Amino acid sequence: MSKEIEDYSVSSQDRSSSTPELTRWQRIKDSFKPAEPEKQDIENLDQDGEKTGLKRDLKNRHVSMIALGGSIGTGLLIGSGSALRTGGPAALLIAWGIVGTMVFTVVHALGELCCAYPVPGAFSTYANMFIDDSWAFSVGWNYALMWLFVLPLELVAAAMCITYWNDTINPASWVAIFYVFIFLINTFGVKYYGEAEVYLTSIKLIAIVGFIILGVVLVCGGGPTHEFIGDKNWKEGGAFTFGFKGVATTFVTASYSMGGTEMVGLTSAEVDNPGKVLPKAIRQIFWRILLFYFLSLTFVGLLVPANSPDLLGGSQTSTSPFVIAIKIGGIKALPSIFNACILISVLSVGNSAVFGCSRTIQSLGTQKLAPKIFAYVDRKGRPLFGLGFAAVFGLLCFLSAYHDQGTVFAWLLSVCGLATVISWLNIALCHVRFRLAMQKQGRSLDELTFTSLTGIWGSIYSIGFLIFVLVIQFWTALFPLENGGKASAKNFFQNYLGAVVILVLYTAHKLYTRNWRLMKNLSDVDLDTGRRVVDIELIKAELEEERLKNQQKPFYKRFWNYWC
């Protein structure tokens, strides 16, 4: 009997030692199977009320960091050099300042929509709900294409950063490493994407704050050269290098650099409590615009001459204006350190590009605006075919091996810049239509847990400004600064390709569906489907309780809690 017990004990030990390995492998295999709605521990619905399978694993710290600096990358750190060269130092402040006010209103409008309708693929979904399916198709694919191009764009920029240290190594080898790194993060799931953004964004923010402090020191003559710079570059090179047309060319670069701010809305379907998390993240946009864009570019304009040959589009190797500013200051080791921070920033935006593209394509699949296979979500909440599509398209990054990286960068940027403008235009238009539908159907704003600080008039202002940007971009694309203002097909498509793409997509869908309606009737807009079921009275009671607690705190604490 004891022998049988001993044999059973040994066999049990064998099974216990082998089972975990088999179970782990089985779990990995099973994770790629379709999500099973009845086993989900979340309630995540699309606009039709169907469960999507996406996981609500993003926490407050993830969304806050994504909002604060998730898209600080090539547009600000490298592309701003081109804007400085063509527009001048004053153009940087004008373009980023005006675009910043518009972004502030757009993100608040988006926050109102996302808190009410935390559905996947927010932008195209809202277009389908409040405007028209053809418009939803065009803006949805426009946004997906933007991120498809942003990924190789950021990786080409990463190769450009590497050449700062060594231009003899084939940049494709580095790009391959970055490419694998980004897709590994996204393959692990949304939680790991959020964690990666927390650390990568922290490094970016520390670098930008450090640059601003250094900028104050260098402008005041505290650098190794002890030269007081002040407004020297404004006087010698002029505040504007090419007049109004030069300023006009900088708006698209400014728009692209702030692109990704709307990523906060895209995360709403994967946030545990969007009604509480999103408003705080949206309020942080104010600091992001003021501190990380406006102040940093102020010192770039003061420290870097607009005619520097190292700027993007100049005659020599393109370098970040931030690195140029540090080199001019005479600090030897710091340019390499900051260049490494730029490299990290670029990888962070590339990481966001894969997330944004895969979620948008998955949403298009659920809306039947893309092949149904793209709607597939596995048990880990990963839109596998969306990730695969982004991976295939991301292979364009190997164009970095092309000898003229600046040209590749410019063509990729041409698609992304206007795509951002059109996406923001869509958000503002959806918000206006949502408010008008609420009014038409006799619904009260008291139903909403969060309302836009700038209201419907902020969205109307944004629509007007964005249409203005599209018009002046058409003008500068048709009659460029180069070649004496003569028309050039190459220059036109390089600067206006994004608008052409949206027009082709919209027209093609109209012809295919034979639906010639421009917009839905306000009375036909469904204001209930897709709404997350919440107890409005309970939320209002919680907010009132929190407000009363805050009233008892000092002013500086109330200010910090609201904006930070």
XYZ file of C-alpha atoms in Angstrom:
564
model
C 0.000 0.000 0.000
C 2.837 2.363 0.906
C 4.487 1.560 -2.432
C 1.309 2.549 -4.277
C 1.117 5.786 -2.254
C 4.779 6.522 -3.019
C 4.263 5.851 -6.745
C 1.177 8.116 -6.735
C 3.162 10.836 -4.935
C 5.964 10.658 -7.521
C 3.522 10.731 -10.415
C 1.718 13.699 -8.821
C 5.028 15.531 -8.484
C 5.776 14.809 -12.141
C 2.390 16.176 -13.149
C 2.770 19.243 -10.945
C 6.214 19.961 -12.417
C 5.031 19.554 -15.987
C 1.559 21.046 -15.768
C 2.562 24.728 -15.233
C 4.678 24.714 -18.410
C 1.889 23.147 -20.454
C -0.695 25.438 -18.872
C 1.402 28.520 -19.572
C 1.848 27.553 -23.206
C -1.834 26.716 -23.480
C -2.712 30.115 -22.004
C -0.522 31.825 -24.596
C -2.193 29.908 -27.414
C -5.675 30.477 -26.030
C -5.047 34.213 -25.644
C -5.120 34.565 -29.448
C -8.596 33.035 -29.677
C -11.628 35.307 -30.116
C -12.834 37.114 -27.009
C -15.753 35.368 -25.338
C -18.370 37.912 -24.224
C -19.829 35.716 -21.532
C -16.436 35.386 -19.834
C -15.447 39.044 -20.021
C -15.005 40.833 -16.724
C -15.608 44.220 -18.347
C -18.496 46.048 -19.929
C -17.126 47.572 -23.119
C -19.658 48.281 -25.832
C -19.413 49.621 -29.355
C -21.880 52.079 -30.884
C -24.311 49.226 -31.603
C -24.313 48.041 -28.002
C -22.197 44.963 -28.786
C -19.253 43.922 -26.656
C -15.924 44.578 -28.347
C -13.534 42.482 -26.268
C -11.224 45.433 -25.585
C -9.885 45.466 -22.020
C -10.309 48.429 -19.682
C -6.760 48.152 -18.342
C -5.638 51.788 -18.654
C -5.384 53.534 -15.288
C -5.342 57.195 -14.293
C -1.545 57.488 -14.428
C -1.461 55.950 -17.921
C -4.024 58.344 -19.377
C -2.484 61.348 -17.600
C 0.940 60.692 -19.101
C -0.537 59.980 -22.535
C -2.376 63.306 -22.339
C 0.580 65.241 -20.971
C 3.263 64.190 -23.390
C 2.309 61.066 -25.311
C 2.772 62.664 -28.715
C 5.781 64.940 -28.139
C 8.011 63.689 -30.921
C 9.316 64.640 -34.343
C 6.847 67.468 -34.972
C 8.130 69.480 -32.020
C 11.676 68.222 -31.620
C 12.707 68.013 -35.314
C 9.930 69.430 -37.519
C 9.956 72.750 -35.642
C 13.368 73.350 -37.207
C 11.759 73.509 -40.656
C 9.109 75.908 -39.312
C 11.838 78.145 -37.854
C 13.704 78.187 -41.172
C 10.670 79.095 -43.296
C 8.701 81.231 -40.832
C 11.186 82.769 -38.414
C 11.176 82.855 -34.598
C 7.989 84.952 -34.381
C 6.169 82.447 -36.617
C 6.871 79.694 -34.075
C 5.042 81.592 -31.352
C 2.184 82.687 -33.595
C 1.558 79.268 -35.165
C 1.916 77.177 -32.008
C 0.051 79.738 -29.914
C -2.996 79.939 -32.205
C -3.041 76.197 -32.903
C -2.745 75.659 -29.143
C -5.955 77.598 -28.450
C -7.761 75.544 -31.072
C -6.432 72.259 -29.683
C -7.600 73.261 -26.217
C -11.180 73.724 -27.430
C -11.120 70.551 -29.551
C -9.872 68.344 -26.719
C -12.515 69.695 -24.349
C -15.180 68.971 -26.956
C -13.754 65.477 -27.379
C -13.785 64.962 -23.618
C -17.485 65.762 -23.471
C -18.222 63.204 -26.193
C -15.953 60.511 -24.751
C -17.352 60.763 -21.232
C -20.846 60.352 -22.675
C -19.930 57.738 -25.318
C -16.731 55.822 -24.362
C -16.835 53.744 -27.547
C -13.904 52.289 -29.526
C -12.508 54.372 -32.368
C -14.022 57.553 -30.987
C -13.491 59.829 -33.999
C -14.953 57.726 -36.802
C -17.645 56.358 -34.499
C -18.859 59.838 -33.596
C -18.832 60.804 -37.271
C -21.105 57.842 -37.987
C -23.392 58.695 -35.085
C -23.791 62.429 -35.625
C -22.927 63.164 -39.288
C -22.890 60.481 -42.008
C -21.372 57.061 -42.723
C -19.428 58.307 -45.783
C -17.829 61.024 -43.673
C -17.124 58.416 -40.983
C -15.469 56.163 -43.566
C -13.263 58.941 -44.891
C -12.189 60.444 -41.554
C -11.746 57.000 -39.986
C -9.442 55.774 -42.714
C -7.796 59.188 -42.839
C -6.929 58.873 -39.146
C -5.784 55.273 -39.542
C -3.603 56.246 -42.520
C -2.150 59.088 -40.505
C -0.909 56.691 -37.837
C 0.189 54.205 -40.489
C 2.464 56.915 -41.876
C 3.463 58.265 -38.463
C 5.105 54.956 -37.513
C 7.626 54.902 -40.413
C 7.949 58.682 -40.063
C 9.031 58.361 -36.446
C 11.384 55.493 -37.226
C 12.984 57.492 -40.056
C 13.394 60.310 -37.541
C 15.006 57.803 -35.160
C 17.506 56.928 -37.888
C 18.192 60.649 -38.334
C 18.899 60.904 -34.596
C 21.352 57.993 -34.790
C 23.322 59.647 -37.616
C 24.084 62.492 -35.199
C 26.553 60.148 -33.509
C 27.542 57.884 -36.387
C 26.516 58.249 -40.024
C 28.588 55.301 -41.283
C 26.276 52.549 -39.969
C 23.353 51.635 -42.197
C 20.332 53.232 -40.456
C 18.138 50.276 -41.467
C 19.838 48.150 -38.811
C 18.781 50.552 -36.046
C 15.310 50.926 -37.517
C 14.858 47.139 -37.398
C 15.653 47.126 -33.665
C 13.214 49.967 -32.952
C 10.545 48.353 -35.126
C 10.682 45.072 -33.164
C 10.753 46.928 -29.828
C 7.575 48.915 -30.592
C 5.564 45.926 -31.783
C 6.628 43.779 -28.839
C 5.189 46.392 -26.446
C 1.867 46.487 -28.305
C 1.707 42.707 -28.580
C 1.730 42.375 -24.782
C -1.535 44.342 -24.532
C -2.885 47.777 -23.677
C -1.669 47.673 -20.073
C 1.944 47.357 -21.219
C 1.431 50.116 -23.780
C 0.260 52.369 -20.929
C 3.194 51.429 -18.696
C 5.695 52.036 -21.512
C 4.181 55.486 -22.108
C 4.513 56.365 -18.420
C 8.281 55.789 -18.452
C 9.021 57.072 -21.959
C 6.934 60.211 -21.473
C 8.549 60.907 -18.099
C 11.945 61.066 -19.790
C 10.568 63.380 -22.481
C 9.045 65.756 -19.980
C 12.194 65.917 -17.868
C 14.209 66.694 -21.014
C 11.850 69.511 -22.115
C 11.749 71.090 -18.634
C 15.553 70.827 -18.458
C 15.857 72.536 -21.851
C 13.623 75.421 -20.740
C 15.767 75.986 -17.629
C 18.929 75.775 -19.750
C 17.382 78.177 -22.271
C 16.908 80.823 -19.571
C 20.549 80.441 -18.551
C 21.941 80.612 -22.121
C 19.796 83.565 -23.227
C 20.935 85.518 -20.167
C 24.614 84.783 -20.868
C 25.175 82.108 -18.257
C 26.663 79.524 -20.633
C 30.352 78.641 -21.126
C 30.764 81.475 -23.662
C 29.150 84.023 -21.276
C 27.582 85.731 -24.277
C 24.330 87.559 -23.621
C 22.076 86.428 -26.476
C 18.778 88.094 -25.640
C 16.885 88.925 -28.827
C 19.997 88.893 -31.022
C 18.628 86.318 -33.498
C 15.331 88.197 -33.746
C 17.162 91.405 -34.726
C 19.824 89.985 -37.048
C 17.709 87.425 -38.926
C 14.381 89.157 -38.467
C 11.291 87.963 -36.662
C 9.792 86.753 -39.963
C 11.922 85.168 -42.690
C 9.336 85.033 -45.505
C 6.548 87.330 -44.298
C 2.946 86.141 -44.036
C 3.447 83.247 -46.438
C 6.287 81.969 -44.248
C 4.016 82.079 -41.194
C 1.276 80.296 -43.151
C 3.584 77.376 -43.917
C 4.203 76.735 -40.228
C 0.572 76.005 -39.265
C 0.595 72.453 -40.619
C 3.870 71.646 -38.836
C 2.405 73.073 -35.632
C -0.735 70.980 -36.128
C 1.271 67.812 -36.716
C 3.447 68.461 -33.665
C 0.348 68.661 -31.470
C -1.250 65.707 -33.211
C -1.877 62.869 -30.813
C -3.494 65.125 -28.233
C -6.755 63.537 -29.307
C -5.308 60.146 -28.336
C -6.923 60.712 -24.937
C -10.275 60.150 -26.607
C -9.096 57.000 -28.317
C -8.203 55.500 -24.925
C -11.712 56.070 -23.547
C -12.882 52.581 -24.544
C -10.010 51.037 -22.566
C -10.180 53.201 -19.441
C -11.733 51.705 -16.327
C -13.667 54.847 -15.331
C -13.667 57.385 -18.199
C -16.083 59.730 -16.400
C -13.465 60.420 -13.710
C -10.160 59.761 -15.460
C -10.671 61.655 -18.741
C -11.681 65.097 -17.364
C -8.505 65.387 -15.306
C -6.331 64.233 -18.215
C -8.042 66.726 -20.531
C -7.409 69.643 -18.172
C -3.685 68.814 -18.275
C -3.656 69.725 -21.970
C -3.413 73.384 -20.884
C -0.032 72.800 -19.240
C 1.175 70.696 -22.108
C 0.513 73.485 -24.624
C 1.883 76.283 -22.441
C 4.956 74.607 -20.993
C 6.119 71.957 -23.412
C 5.341 73.745 -26.665
C 5.101 77.494 -26.199
C 7.937 78.031 -23.709
C 10.354 75.543 -25.296
C 9.877 77.035 -28.789
C 10.326 80.540 -27.387
C 13.868 79.616 -26.377
C 14.488 77.746 -29.631
C 13.656 80.967 -31.507
C 15.935 83.003 -29.248
C 18.915 80.632 -29.412
C 18.891 79.249 -32.986
C 19.330 81.472 -36.080
C 16.597 80.863 -38.663
C 19.270 80.576 -41.379
C 21.182 77.761 -39.667
C 22.159 75.167 -42.319
C 21.607 72.358 -39.781
C 17.843 72.894 -39.603
C 15.479 70.523 -41.409
C 15.422 71.589 -45.065
C 18.791 73.326 -44.816
C 21.869 72.518 -46.856
C 23.529 70.209 -44.310
C 22.463 67.217 -42.232
C 19.119 67.887 -40.548
C 19.431 68.229 -36.776
C 16.951 69.004 -34.036
C 16.797 72.744 -33.275
C 16.933 71.816 -29.582
C 20.287 70.105 -30.091
C 21.515 73.028 -32.242
C 20.585 75.448 -29.447
C 22.633 73.475 -26.909
C 25.618 73.255 -29.303
C 25.511 77.014 -29.913
C 25.580 77.466 -26.151
C 28.981 75.761 -26.099
C 28.012 72.815 -23.898
C 29.859 69.742 -25.157
C 28.298 66.652 -23.561
C 24.696 67.795 -23.320
C 23.807 67.727 -27.064
C 24.349 63.975 -27.163
C 22.301 63.469 -24.012
C 19.420 65.526 -25.386
C 19.644 63.733 -28.718
C 19.184 60.476 -26.812
C 16.069 61.962 -25.165
C 14.771 62.890 -28.620
C 15.345 59.313 -29.725
C 13.255 58.100 -26.786
C 10.541 60.624 -27.678
C 10.450 59.354 -31.228
C 10.037 55.756 -30.049
C 7.242 56.842 -27.717
C 5.249 58.411 -30.558
C 5.913 55.339 -32.703
C 4.458 53.262 -29.882
C 1.376 55.514 -29.802
C 1.084 55.251 -33.596
C 0.658 51.478 -33.452
C -1.926 51.809 -30.674
C -3.870 54.534 -32.492
C -3.842 52.793 -35.858
C -4.847 49.355 -34.570
C -7.759 50.707 -32.485
C -9.062 52.900 -35.294
C -8.974 50.044 -37.803
C -10.689 47.739 -35.306
C -13.451 50.297 -34.882
C -13.841 50.646 -38.664
C -14.225 46.878 -38.831
C -17.016 46.881 -36.226
C -18.806 49.686 -38.130
C -18.561 47.672 -41.382
C -16.451 50.466 -42.870
C -13.535 48.054 -43.250
C -13.279 44.294 -43.864
C -14.942 42.410 -41.004
C -11.711 40.617 -40.149
C -10.289 43.871 -38.758
C -12.944 43.818 -36.002
C -11.307 40.704 -34.509
C -10.200 41.090 -30.888
C -8.558 38.240 -28.986
C -8.988 37.258 -25.335
C -6.213 39.628 -24.247
C -8.062 42.551 -25.797
C -5.641 42.887 -28.743
C -6.997 43.841 -32.190
C -4.660 41.372 -33.873
C -5.411 42.141 -37.514
C -5.202 45.852 -36.848
C -1.777 45.302 -35.285
C -0.753 43.103 -38.210
C -1.841 45.725 -40.737
C 0.169 48.379 -38.903
C 3.165 46.032 -38.821
C 3.093 45.478 -42.585
C 2.671 49.162 -43.353
C 5.390 50.017 -40.840
C 7.927 48.344 -43.093
C 8.063 51.681 -44.943
C 10.445 52.664 -42.152
C 13.206 50.904 -44.056
C 13.122 53.818 -46.499
C 15.492 55.301 -43.923
C 18.236 53.456 -45.810
C 17.551 55.851 -48.704
C 20.392 58.349 -49.006
C 18.123 61.410 -48.743
C 16.302 60.852 -45.440
C 15.083 64.454 -45.362
C 13.051 63.898 -48.542
C 11.452 60.721 -47.159
C 10.673 62.566 -43.926
C 9.035 65.462 -45.845
C 6.788 63.167 -47.934
C 5.621 61.172 -44.918
C 5.001 64.390 -42.995
C 2.900 65.725 -45.889
C 0.285 63.002 -45.358
C 0.289 63.243 -41.555
C 0.100 67.024 -41.168
C -3.247 67.628 -42.868
C -4.649 64.339 -41.562
C -4.360 65.798 -38.069
C -6.146 68.992 -39.150
C -9.012 66.996 -40.684
C -9.339 64.775 -37.600
C -9.670 67.838 -35.361
C -12.185 69.356 -37.772
C -14.230 66.153 -37.481
C -14.166 66.240 -33.661
C -15.346 69.857 -33.535
C -18.064 69.192 -36.131
C -19.285 66.106 -34.228
C -19.469 68.135 -31.019
C -21.526 70.878 -32.683
C -23.879 68.284 -34.181
C -24.163 66.521 -30.813
C -25.109 69.744 -29.023
C -27.621 70.679 -31.750
C -29.170 67.196 -31.609
C -29.488 67.478 -27.817
C -31.247 70.813 -28.244
C -33.465 69.559 -31.071
C -34.615 66.514 -29.100
C -35.207 68.466 -25.905
C -32.400 66.817 -23.947
C -30.631 68.601 -21.107
C -26.879 69.008 -20.619
C -27.472 67.918 -17.039
C -27.374 64.359 -18.415
C -23.649 64.769 -19.081
C -20.975 63.978 -16.512
C -18.490 66.359 -18.177
C -19.100 69.370 -20.408
C -16.661 71.307 -22.556
C -15.197 74.374 -20.876
C -15.505 76.345 -24.138
C -18.927 74.945 -25.078
C -20.340 74.873 -28.583
C -18.765 78.221 -29.461
C -15.295 76.822 -28.876
C -16.009 74.097 -31.430
C -17.371 76.658 -33.913
C -14.178 78.695 -33.476
C -12.106 75.561 -34.104
C -14.038 74.724 -37.287
C -13.485 78.233 -38.637
C -9.783 78.228 -37.830
C -9.169 74.756 -39.280
C -10.921 75.688 -42.539
C -8.664 78.773 -42.636
C -5.589 76.517 -42.217
C -6.746 74.293 -45.098
C -7.230 77.347 -47.337
C -3.848 78.940 -46.626
C -2.133 75.560 -46.931
C -3.697 75.216 -50.396
C -2.304 78.645 -51.266
C 1.228 77.908 -50.033
C 1.161 74.451 -51.655
C 0.153 75.901 -55.016
C 2.532 78.869 -54.862
C 5.456 77.748 -52.660
C 8.182 79.813 -51.067
C 10.806 78.070 -53.176
C 11.294 78.632 -56.932
C 10.075 82.207 -56.703
C 6.506 81.171 -55.936
C 6.052 79.253 -59.201
C 3.497 76.429 -59.216
C 4.936 72.935 -58.853
C 3.064 69.611 -58.895
C 5.644 68.033 -56.604
C 5.374 70.805 -54.046
C 1.562 70.833 -54.207
C 1.167 67.123 -53.487
C 3.934 67.176 -50.896
C 2.019 69.843 -48.972
C -1.620 69.035 -49.754
C -1.713 65.275 -50.210
C -3.686 64.748 -46.992
C -6.652 66.788 -48.260
C -6.612 64.943 -51.589
C -6.727 61.599 -49.754
C -9.790 62.567 -47.676
C -11.618 63.845 -50.774
C -10.950 60.618 -52.688
C -12.113 58.445 -49.768
C -15.302 60.440 -49.257
C -16.221 60.463 -52.955
C -15.458 56.751 -53.377
C -17.729 55.791 -50.476
C -20.558 57.984 -51.761
C -20.327 56.365 -55.197
C -20.204 52.867 -53.696
C -23.168 53.294 -51.318
C -25.242 55.582 -53.581
C -26.117 57.526 -50.455
C -26.151 61.211 -51.421
C -27.260 62.524 -48.024
C -24.734 64.985 -46.570
C -25.799 64.747 -42.926
C -28.337 62.973 -40.753
C -31.376 64.887 -39.590
C -30.864 66.127 -36.057
C -34.117 64.465 -34.995
C -32.840 61.106 -36.303
C -29.576 61.183 -34.342
C -29.530 58.355 -31.775
C -28.442 59.909 -28.475
C -28.803 56.745 -26.373
C -27.039 53.892 -28.171
C -23.408 53.657 -27.113
C -23.977 55.608 -23.901
C -22.378 53.959 -20.920
C -25.036 53.184 -18.349
C -24.342 55.406 -15.364
C -26.298 56.725 -12.417
C -26.257 60.456 -13.164
C -27.646 61.392 -9.763
C -25.003 59.322 -7.961
C -22.182 60.862 -10.005
C -23.515 64.366 -9.365
C -23.700 63.629 -5.654
C -20.070 62.410 -5.680
C -18.934 65.493 -7.607
C -20.796 67.796 -5.212
C -19.215 66.029 -2.230
C -15.777 66.400 -3.809
C -16.464 70.092 -4.550
C -17.415 70.758 -0.914
C -14.236 69.046 0.286
C -12.128 71.120 -2.105
C -13.706 74.354 -0.847
C -12.183 73.687 2.554
C -8.666 73.421 1.085
C -6.295 76.358 0.440
C -6.461 78.016 -2.991
C -3.156 76.567 -4.221
C -4.330 73.033 -3.449
C -7.655 73.590 -5.251
C -5.782 74.996 -8.228
C -3.396 72.029 -8.296
C -6.150 69.417 -7.943
C -8.182 70.948 -10.778
C -5.458 71.520 -13.367
C -2.948 68.834 -12.384
